[in-house]
Coordinates of C-alpha atoms in Angstrom, one line a residue:
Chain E
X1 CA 0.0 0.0 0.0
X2 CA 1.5 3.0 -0.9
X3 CA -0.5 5.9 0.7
X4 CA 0.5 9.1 -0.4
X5 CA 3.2 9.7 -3.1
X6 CA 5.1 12.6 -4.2
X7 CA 7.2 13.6 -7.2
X8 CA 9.7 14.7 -7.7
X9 CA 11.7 14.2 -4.7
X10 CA 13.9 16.6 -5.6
X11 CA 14.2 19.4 -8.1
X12 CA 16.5 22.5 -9.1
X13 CA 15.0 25.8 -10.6
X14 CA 16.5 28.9 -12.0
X15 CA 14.3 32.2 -10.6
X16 CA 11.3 32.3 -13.2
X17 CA 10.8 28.7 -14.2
X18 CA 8.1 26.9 -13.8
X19 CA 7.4 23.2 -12.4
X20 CA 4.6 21.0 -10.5
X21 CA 4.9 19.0 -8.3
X22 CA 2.2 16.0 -8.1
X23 CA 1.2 14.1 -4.8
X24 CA -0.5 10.7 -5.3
X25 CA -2.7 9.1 -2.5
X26 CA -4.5 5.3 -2.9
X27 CA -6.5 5.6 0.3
X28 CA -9.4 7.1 -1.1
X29 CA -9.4 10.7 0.7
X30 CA -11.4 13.4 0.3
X31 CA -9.0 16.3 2.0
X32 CA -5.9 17.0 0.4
X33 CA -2.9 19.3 1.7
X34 CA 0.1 21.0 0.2
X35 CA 2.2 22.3 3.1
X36 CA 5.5 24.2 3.0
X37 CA 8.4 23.6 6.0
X38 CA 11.4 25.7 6.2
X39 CA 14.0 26.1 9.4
X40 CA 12.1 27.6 12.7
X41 CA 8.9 28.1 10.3
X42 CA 7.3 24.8 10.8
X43 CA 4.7 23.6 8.4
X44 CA 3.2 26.2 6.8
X45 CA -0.6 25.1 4.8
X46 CA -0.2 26.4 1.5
X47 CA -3.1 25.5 -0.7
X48 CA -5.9 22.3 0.2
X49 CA -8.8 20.4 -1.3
X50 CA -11.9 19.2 0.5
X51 CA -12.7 16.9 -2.6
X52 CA -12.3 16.5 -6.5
X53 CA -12.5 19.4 -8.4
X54 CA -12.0 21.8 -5.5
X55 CA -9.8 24.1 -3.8
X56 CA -9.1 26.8 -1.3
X57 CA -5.9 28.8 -0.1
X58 CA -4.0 28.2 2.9
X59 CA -2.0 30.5 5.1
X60 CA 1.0 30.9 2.2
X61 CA -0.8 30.4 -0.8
X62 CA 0.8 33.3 -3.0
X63 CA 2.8 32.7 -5.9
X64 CA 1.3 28.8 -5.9
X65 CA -1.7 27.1 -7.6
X66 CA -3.4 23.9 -7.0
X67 CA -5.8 21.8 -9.3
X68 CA -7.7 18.4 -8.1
X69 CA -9.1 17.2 -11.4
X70 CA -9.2 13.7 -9.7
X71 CA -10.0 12.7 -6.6
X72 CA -6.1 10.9 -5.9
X73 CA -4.4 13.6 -7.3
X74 CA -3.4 17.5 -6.1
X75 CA -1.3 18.9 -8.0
X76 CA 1.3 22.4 -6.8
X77 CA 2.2 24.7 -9.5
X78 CA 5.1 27.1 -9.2
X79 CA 4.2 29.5 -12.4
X80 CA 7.6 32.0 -11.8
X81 CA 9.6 30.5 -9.3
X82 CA 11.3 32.8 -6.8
X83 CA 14.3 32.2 -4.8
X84 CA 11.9 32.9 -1.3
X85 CA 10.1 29.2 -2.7
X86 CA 13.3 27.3 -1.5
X87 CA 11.5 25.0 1.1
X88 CA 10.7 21.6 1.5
X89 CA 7.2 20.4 0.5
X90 CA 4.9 18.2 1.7
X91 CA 1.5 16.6 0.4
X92 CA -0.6 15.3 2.9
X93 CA -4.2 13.5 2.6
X94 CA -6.9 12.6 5.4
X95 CA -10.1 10.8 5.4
X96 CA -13.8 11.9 6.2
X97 CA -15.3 13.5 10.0
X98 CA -16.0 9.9 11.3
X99 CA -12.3 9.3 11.4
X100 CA -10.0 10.5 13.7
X101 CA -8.9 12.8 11.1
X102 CA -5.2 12.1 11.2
X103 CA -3.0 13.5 8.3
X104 CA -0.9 10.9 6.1
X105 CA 2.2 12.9 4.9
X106 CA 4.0 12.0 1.5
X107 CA 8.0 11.3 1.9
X108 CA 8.0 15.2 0.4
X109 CA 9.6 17.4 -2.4
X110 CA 13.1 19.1 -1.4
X111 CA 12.7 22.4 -3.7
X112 CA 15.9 24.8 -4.6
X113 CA 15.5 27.4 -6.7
X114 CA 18.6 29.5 -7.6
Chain T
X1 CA -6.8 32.5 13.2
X2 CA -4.8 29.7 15.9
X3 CA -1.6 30.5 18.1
X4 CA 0.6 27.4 18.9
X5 CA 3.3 27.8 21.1
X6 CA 6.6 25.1 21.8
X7 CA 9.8 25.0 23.1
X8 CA 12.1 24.6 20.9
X9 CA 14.4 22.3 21.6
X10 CA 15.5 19.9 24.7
X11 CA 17.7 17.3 26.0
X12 CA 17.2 13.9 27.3
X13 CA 19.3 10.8 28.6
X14 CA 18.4 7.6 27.1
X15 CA 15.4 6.1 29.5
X16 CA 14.8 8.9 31.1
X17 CA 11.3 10.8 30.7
X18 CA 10.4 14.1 28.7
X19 CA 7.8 15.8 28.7
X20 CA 7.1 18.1 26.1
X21 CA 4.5 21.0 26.0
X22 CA 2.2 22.8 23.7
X23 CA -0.2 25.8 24.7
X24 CA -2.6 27.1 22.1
X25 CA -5.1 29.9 21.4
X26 CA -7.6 28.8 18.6
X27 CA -11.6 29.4 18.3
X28 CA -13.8 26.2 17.6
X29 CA -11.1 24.0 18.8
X30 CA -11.4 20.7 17.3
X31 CA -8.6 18.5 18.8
X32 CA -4.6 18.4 19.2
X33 CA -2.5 16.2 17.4
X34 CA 1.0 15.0 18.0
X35 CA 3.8 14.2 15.2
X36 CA 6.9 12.9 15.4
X37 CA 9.5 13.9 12.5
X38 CA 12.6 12.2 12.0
X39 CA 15.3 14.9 10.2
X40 CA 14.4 14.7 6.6
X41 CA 11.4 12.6 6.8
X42 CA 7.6 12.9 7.0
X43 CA 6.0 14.0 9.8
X44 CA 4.3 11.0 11.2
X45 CA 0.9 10.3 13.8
X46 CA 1.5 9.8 17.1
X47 CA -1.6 10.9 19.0
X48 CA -5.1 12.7 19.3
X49 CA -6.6 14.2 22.1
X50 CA -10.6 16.0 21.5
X51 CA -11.8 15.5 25.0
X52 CA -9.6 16.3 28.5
X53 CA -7.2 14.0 30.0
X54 CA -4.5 11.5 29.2
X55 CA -4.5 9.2 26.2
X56 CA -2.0 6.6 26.8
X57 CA -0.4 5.1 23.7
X58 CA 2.6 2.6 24.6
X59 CA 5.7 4.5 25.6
X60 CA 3.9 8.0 24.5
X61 CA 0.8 10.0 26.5
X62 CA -0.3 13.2 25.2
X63 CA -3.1 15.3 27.9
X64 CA -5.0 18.1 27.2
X65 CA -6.3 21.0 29.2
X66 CA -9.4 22.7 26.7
X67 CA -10.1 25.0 29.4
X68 CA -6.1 26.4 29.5
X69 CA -5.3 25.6 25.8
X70 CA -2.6 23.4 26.6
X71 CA -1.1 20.2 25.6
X72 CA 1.6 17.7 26.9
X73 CA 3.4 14.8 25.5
X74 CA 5.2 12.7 27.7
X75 CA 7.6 9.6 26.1
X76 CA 8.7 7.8 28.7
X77 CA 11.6 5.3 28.6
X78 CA 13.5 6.8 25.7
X79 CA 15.6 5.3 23.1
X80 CA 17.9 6.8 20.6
X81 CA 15.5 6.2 18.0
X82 CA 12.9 9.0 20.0
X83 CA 15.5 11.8 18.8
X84 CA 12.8 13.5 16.5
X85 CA 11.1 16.3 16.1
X86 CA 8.0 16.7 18.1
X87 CA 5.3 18.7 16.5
X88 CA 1.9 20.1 18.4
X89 CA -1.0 20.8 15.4
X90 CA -4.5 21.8 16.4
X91 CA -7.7 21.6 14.6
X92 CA -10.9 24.4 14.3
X93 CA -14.0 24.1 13.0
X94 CA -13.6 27.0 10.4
X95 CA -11.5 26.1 7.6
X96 CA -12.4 23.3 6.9
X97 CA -11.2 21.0 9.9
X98 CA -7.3 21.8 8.5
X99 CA -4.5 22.0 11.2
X100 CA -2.6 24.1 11.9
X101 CA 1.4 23.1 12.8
X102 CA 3.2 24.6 15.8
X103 CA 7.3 25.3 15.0
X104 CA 8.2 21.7 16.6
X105 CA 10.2 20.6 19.6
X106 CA 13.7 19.0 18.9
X107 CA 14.2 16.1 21.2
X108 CA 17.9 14.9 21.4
X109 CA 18.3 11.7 23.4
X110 CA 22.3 11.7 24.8
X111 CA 23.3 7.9 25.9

């Protein structure tokens, strides 16, 4: 079972590229997370998804955009990247209210862009 | 918007017992949740607490005060492997149920 899936795991950008960065889950979750961790920040929400074919902003969600065309996939778009994106980041998923409501983190995306 | 204040980091002999705190200030509280991160992996579960008291998990218990908006996680007996990264998140009603992460403790467990 592989639970939730990122890729890449790693990935260099010059300032003004673009990339996404796709997270995977197989547990048949209807929330969806894209958090951002950096040193003495903690994990910062960025963009999340209560269900396919939604979306919402986070507390960082500028410069970033998310699409959930399906319900196993959330996809993070960096349109320009920016130097201040250099961050580790991590999907996470979660099931319904009637479950505890525990988050299942993906192994994560280490992001530098130059 | 939801407050969550840690230590940052502490230091613990190998079976010894730490205790690690977490206050809050959030509106429509919704439970506390405990993570443990290993340095450069995933955060991962380690407890939930929605009502007041201990939950007792093992080697790990994690309290909860609603009424002082404050948390505990005690691991008791520790091992090298508990050098981690322990992180408090708390959950409201508005927004969708989503958590919100406090900075993390740093747990270092010295032989």
């Amino acid at each position: 079972n592989a639970g939730v899936t990122q890729t890449p795991k790693f990935r260099v950008l010059k300032t003004g590229q673009s990339m996404t960065l796709l997270c995977a889950q197989d547990m048949n979750h209807e929330y969806m997370y894209w958090y951002r961790q950096d040193p003495g920040m903690g994990l910062r929400l960025i963009h999340y998804s209560v269900g396919e074919g939604t979306t919402a902003k986070g507390e960082v969600p500028d410069g970033y955009n998310v699409s959930r065309l399906k319900k196993q996939n959330f996809l993070l778009g960096l349109e320009s990247a920016a130097p201040s994106q250099t961050s580790v980041y991590f999907c996470a998923s979660r099931g319904g209210t009637r479950e505890t409501g525990e988050l299942f983190f993906g192994e994560g995306s280490r992001l530098t862009v130059l | 918007g939801q407050n969550i204040d840690q230590p940052t980091e502490m230091t613990a002999t190998e079976g010894a017992i730490v205790q690690i705190n977490c206050t809050y200030q959030t509106s429509g509280f919704n439970g506390l949740f405990w993570y443990q991160q290993h340095a450069g992996e995933a955060p991962t579960f380690l407890s939930y607490n929605v009502l007041d008291g201990l939950e007792e998990k093992g080697r790990f218990s994690s309290f909860l005060s609603r009424s002082k908006g404050y948390s505990y996680l005690l691991l008791k007996e520790l091992q090298m492997k508990d050098s981690a990264s322990y992180l408090c998140a708390v959950r409201a009603y508005y927004g969708n149920n989503r958590l919100a992460f406090g900075k993390g403790n740093q747990v270092v467990v010295i032989p």
